[in-house]
Coordinates of C-alpha atoms in Angstrom, one line a residue:
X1 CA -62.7 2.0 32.7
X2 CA -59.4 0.4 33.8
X3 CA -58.5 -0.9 29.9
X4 CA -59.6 2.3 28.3
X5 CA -56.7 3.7 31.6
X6 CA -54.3 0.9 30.9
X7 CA -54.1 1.2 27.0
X8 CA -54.0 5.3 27.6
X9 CA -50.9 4.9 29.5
X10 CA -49.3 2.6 27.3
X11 CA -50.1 4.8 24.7
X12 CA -48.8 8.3 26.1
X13 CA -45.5 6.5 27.8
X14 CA -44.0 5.3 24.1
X15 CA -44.9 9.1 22.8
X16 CA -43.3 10.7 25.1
X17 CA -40.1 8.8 25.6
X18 CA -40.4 6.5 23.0
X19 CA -41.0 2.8 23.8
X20 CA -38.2 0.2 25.3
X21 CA -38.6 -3.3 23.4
X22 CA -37.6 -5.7 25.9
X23 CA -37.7 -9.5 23.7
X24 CA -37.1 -12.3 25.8
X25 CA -39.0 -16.0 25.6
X26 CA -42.6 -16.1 26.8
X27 CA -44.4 -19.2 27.1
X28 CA -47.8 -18.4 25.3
X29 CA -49.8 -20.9 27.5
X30 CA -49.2 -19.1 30.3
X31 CA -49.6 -15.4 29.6
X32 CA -53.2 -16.3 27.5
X33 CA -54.2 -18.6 30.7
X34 CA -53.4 -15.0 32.8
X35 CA -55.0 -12.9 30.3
X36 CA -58.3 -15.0 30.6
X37 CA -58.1 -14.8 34.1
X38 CA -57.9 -11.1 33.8
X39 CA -60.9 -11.0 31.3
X40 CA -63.2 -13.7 33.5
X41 CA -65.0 -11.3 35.6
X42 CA -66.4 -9.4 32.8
X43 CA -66.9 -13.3 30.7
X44 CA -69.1 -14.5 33.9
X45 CA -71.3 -12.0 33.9
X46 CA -72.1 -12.9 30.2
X47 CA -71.7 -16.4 30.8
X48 CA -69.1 -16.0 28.1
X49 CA -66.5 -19.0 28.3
X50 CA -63.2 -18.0 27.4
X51 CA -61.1 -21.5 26.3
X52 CA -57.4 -21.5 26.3
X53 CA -56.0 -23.8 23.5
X54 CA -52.4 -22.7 23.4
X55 CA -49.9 -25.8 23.6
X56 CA -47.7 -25.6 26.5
X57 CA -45.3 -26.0 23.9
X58 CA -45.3 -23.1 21.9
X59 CA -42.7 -20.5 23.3
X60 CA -42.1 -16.7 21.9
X61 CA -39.6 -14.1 21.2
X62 CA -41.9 -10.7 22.3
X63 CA -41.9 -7.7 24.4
X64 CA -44.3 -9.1 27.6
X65 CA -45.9 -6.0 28.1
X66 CA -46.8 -5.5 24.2
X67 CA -48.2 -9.1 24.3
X68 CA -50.2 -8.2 27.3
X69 CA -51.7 -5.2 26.0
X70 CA -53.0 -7.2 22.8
X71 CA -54.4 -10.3 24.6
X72 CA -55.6 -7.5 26.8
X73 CA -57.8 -6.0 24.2
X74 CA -58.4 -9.0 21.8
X75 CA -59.9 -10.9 25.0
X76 CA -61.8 -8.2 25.9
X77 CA -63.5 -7.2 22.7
X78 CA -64.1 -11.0 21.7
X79 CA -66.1 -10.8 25.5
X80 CA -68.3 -7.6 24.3
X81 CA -69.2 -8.8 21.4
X82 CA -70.2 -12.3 21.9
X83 CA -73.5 -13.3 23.2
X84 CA -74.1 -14.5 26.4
X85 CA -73.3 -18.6 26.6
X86 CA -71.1 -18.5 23.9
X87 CA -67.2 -18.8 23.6
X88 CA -64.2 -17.5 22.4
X89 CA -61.2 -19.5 21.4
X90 CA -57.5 -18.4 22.0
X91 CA -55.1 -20.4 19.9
X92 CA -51.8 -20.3 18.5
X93 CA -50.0 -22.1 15.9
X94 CA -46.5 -21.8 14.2
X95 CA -46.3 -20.6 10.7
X96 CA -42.1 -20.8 9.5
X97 CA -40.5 -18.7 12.1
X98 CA -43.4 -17.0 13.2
X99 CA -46.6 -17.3 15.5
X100 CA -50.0 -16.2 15.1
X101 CA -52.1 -16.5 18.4
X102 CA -55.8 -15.9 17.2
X103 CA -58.9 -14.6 19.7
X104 CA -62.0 -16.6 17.7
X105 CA -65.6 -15.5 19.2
X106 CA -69.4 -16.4 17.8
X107 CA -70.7 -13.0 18.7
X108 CA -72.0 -10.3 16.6
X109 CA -69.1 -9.8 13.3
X110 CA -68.0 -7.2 12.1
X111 CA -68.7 -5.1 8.9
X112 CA -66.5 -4.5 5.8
X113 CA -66.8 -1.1 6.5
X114 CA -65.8 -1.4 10.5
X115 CA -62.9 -4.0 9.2
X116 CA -61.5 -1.2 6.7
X117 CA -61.5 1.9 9.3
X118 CA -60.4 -0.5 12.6
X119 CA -56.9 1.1 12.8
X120 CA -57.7 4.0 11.4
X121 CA -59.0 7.8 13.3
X122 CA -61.9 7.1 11.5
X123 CA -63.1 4.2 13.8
X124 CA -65.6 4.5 16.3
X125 CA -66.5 2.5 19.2
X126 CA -69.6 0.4 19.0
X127 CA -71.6 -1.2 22.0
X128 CA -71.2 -4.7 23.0
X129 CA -74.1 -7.3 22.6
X130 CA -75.3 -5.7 26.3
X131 CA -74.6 -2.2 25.5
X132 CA -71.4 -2.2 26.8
X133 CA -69.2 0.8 26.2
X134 CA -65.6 1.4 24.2
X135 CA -63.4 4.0 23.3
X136 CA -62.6 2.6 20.0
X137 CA -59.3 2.9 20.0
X138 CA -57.6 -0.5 21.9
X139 CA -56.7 -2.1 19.0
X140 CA -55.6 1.2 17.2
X141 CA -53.3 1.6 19.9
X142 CA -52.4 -2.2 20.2
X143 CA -51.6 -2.2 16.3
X144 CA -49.2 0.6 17.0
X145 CA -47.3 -0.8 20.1
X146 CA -47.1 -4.2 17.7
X147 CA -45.8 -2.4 14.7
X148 CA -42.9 -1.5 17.1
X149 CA -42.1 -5.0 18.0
X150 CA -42.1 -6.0 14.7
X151 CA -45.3 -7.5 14.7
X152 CA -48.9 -7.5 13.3
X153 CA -52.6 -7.8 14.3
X154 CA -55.6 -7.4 12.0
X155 CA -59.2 -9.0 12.4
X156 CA -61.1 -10.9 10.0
X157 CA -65.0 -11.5 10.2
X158 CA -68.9 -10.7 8.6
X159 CA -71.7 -9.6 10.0
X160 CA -73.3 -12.1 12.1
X161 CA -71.0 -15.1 11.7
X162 CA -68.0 -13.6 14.6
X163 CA -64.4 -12.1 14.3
X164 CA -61.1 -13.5 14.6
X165 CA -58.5 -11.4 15.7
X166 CA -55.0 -12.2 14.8
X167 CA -51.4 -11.8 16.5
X168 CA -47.8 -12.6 14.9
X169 CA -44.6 -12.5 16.6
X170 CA -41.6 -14.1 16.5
X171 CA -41.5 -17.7 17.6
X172 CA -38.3 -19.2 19.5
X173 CA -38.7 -22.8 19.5
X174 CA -41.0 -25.4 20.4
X175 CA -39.8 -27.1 24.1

């Protein structure tokens, strides 16, 4: 699995040598808009549309490849767990000097008790709405590689009514 790969990498490169926080301006529209693109092959299958609502406005301070990783997973997980036909929203909106980009889908929830161990080695990975398969630990490793960058992610959601995840990072300014 080329995410399970991907986040592995990630992972093992800031242990070993520690990780390089590069922060430059990023314009959110654009990197979510390549980030569904990445997801849509898996989406299609499901029939799972993936809607961008970022302004083309809304510009932030982050490490690129930090950002990546997260929409990486977010996208991804919001894919596995929704039901076919459904959606999943990727917005973003500015709260004082910050943003928080949030992955919204309609699929299955998540339990209290999932929502308590997610970033924990206490997590395990649970099948998608078609039995796909997970490590369980993208978004442990995602929450680390944010903690780094000075930013957060946490999900919020109940059983049968969806998850949000959510992203904050440092805004710039609005163009």
């Amino acid at each position: 699995n080329r995410e399970l790969l991907d986040n592995l990498l990630s992972w093992s490169r800031s242990q070993m040598h520690g990780i390089n926080i590069t922060k430059k301006a990023i314009l959110l529209q654009k990197l979510v808009a390549e980030n569904i693109s990445l997801a849509s092959g898996i989406a299609d299958k499901k029939q799972v549309r993936l809607i961008n609502n970022v302004s083309r406005e809304l510009t932030a301070l982050s490490d690129e490849n930090i950002l990546q990783l997260a929409l990486r997973n977010t996208i991804s997980n919001a894919v596995k767990f929704s039901s076919p036909s459904k959606e999943v929203f990727i917005s973003a909106y500015k709260e004082n000097d910050k943003i928080i980009l949030t992955v919204k889908d309609n699929g299955v929830g998540i339990s209290e008790e999932d929502l308590k161990n997610m970033f924990t080695l206490h997590t395990t990975s649970r099948r998608g709405t078609q039995l796909e398969k997970g490590a369980g630990i993208g978004l442990r490793i995602t929450q680390e590689m944010m903690q780094k960058m000075e930013g957060k992610i946490w999900p919020e959601g109940k059983p049968g009514e969806g998850a949000t995840v959510f992203i904050k990072i440092i805004a710039t300014y609005f163009r």
